[in-house]
Coordinates of C-alpha atoms in Angstrom, one line a residue:
M1 CA 4.6 10.5 6.3
T2 CA 4.0 10.2 2.6
I3 CA 3.6 7.0 0.6
D4 CA 5.0 6.6 -2.9
K5 CA 4.7 3.7 -5.3
S6 CA 8.3 2.7 -5.0
M7 CA 7.9 1.8 -1.3
L8 CA 8.0 -1.9 -0.3
I9 CA 4.8 -3.5 1.0
G10 CA 6.7 -4.6 4.1
E11 CA 7.7 -0.9 4.8
L12 CA 4.2 0.3 4.2
I13 CA 2.4 -2.0 6.6
Q14 CA 4.7 -1.0 9.4
M15 CA 4.2 2.7 8.8
D16 CA 0.7 2.9 10.2
E17 CA -2.0 0.5 11.3
L18 CA -4.4 1.9 8.7
V19 CA -2.2 0.9 5.7
A20 CA -2.9 -2.9 5.8
P21 CA -6.7 -2.5 5.8
M22 CA -6.5 0.1 3.0
L23 CA -4.4 -2.4 0.9
M24 CA -6.8 -5.2 1.7
R25 CA -9.8 -3.1 0.6
A26 CA -8.0 -2.3 -2.6
G27 CA -7.8 -6.0 -3.3
M28 CA -4.4 -7.0 -2.0
H29 CA -5.3 -10.0 0.2
C30 CA -1.8 -11.5 0.2
L31 CA -0.1 -9.1 2.7
G32 CA 1.0 -12.0 4.9
C33 CA 2.8 -13.7 2.0
P34 CA 6.6 -13.5 2.5
A35 CA 7.1 -12.6 -1.2
S36 CA 4.8 -9.6 -0.9
Q37 CA 7.0 -8.0 1.8
G38 CA 9.8 -7.3 -0.7
E39 CA 7.5 -6.2 -3.5
S40 CA 7.1 -2.5 -4.3
L41 CA 3.6 -1.0 -4.1
E42 CA 3.8 -0.4 -7.8
E43 CA 4.7 -4.1 -8.5
A44 CA 1.9 -5.3 -6.3
C45 CA -0.7 -3.0 -8.0
M46 CA 0.4 -4.2 -11.4
V47 CA 0.0 -7.9 -10.4
H48 CA -3.5 -7.2 -8.9
G49 CA -4.7 -4.8 -11.7
I50 CA -5.0 -1.8 -9.4
D51 CA -4.5 1.8 -10.4
C52 CA -1.4 2.6 -8.3
D53 CA -1.5 6.3 -8.6
K54 CA -5.1 6.4 -7.5
L55 CA -4.4 4.1 -4.6
V56 CA -1.3 6.1 -3.5
A57 CA -3.3 9.3 -3.6
G58 CA -6.2 7.9 -1.6
M59 CA -3.8 6.4 1.0
N60 CA -1.9 9.7 1.4
E61 CA -5.2 11.6 1.8
V62 CA -6.2 9.3 4.6
L63 CA -2.8 9.4 6.3
A64 CA -2.6 13.2 6.0
S65 CA -5.8 13.6 7.9
R66 CA -4.4 11.8 11.0

């Protein structure tokens, strides 16, 4: 499984149990908000001032090692 920045937050948190904690550590504490479920990872990163490419690379690195 590979994450890309166009994926929806709702999709991502259902992919693997490690995804939600990784997003929370990155500063996305609103994962339970209904609006966040339909937002792309890129949109969420932009709103939260997070470098999306760096986050995606780190998440893919962790998930690849599973």
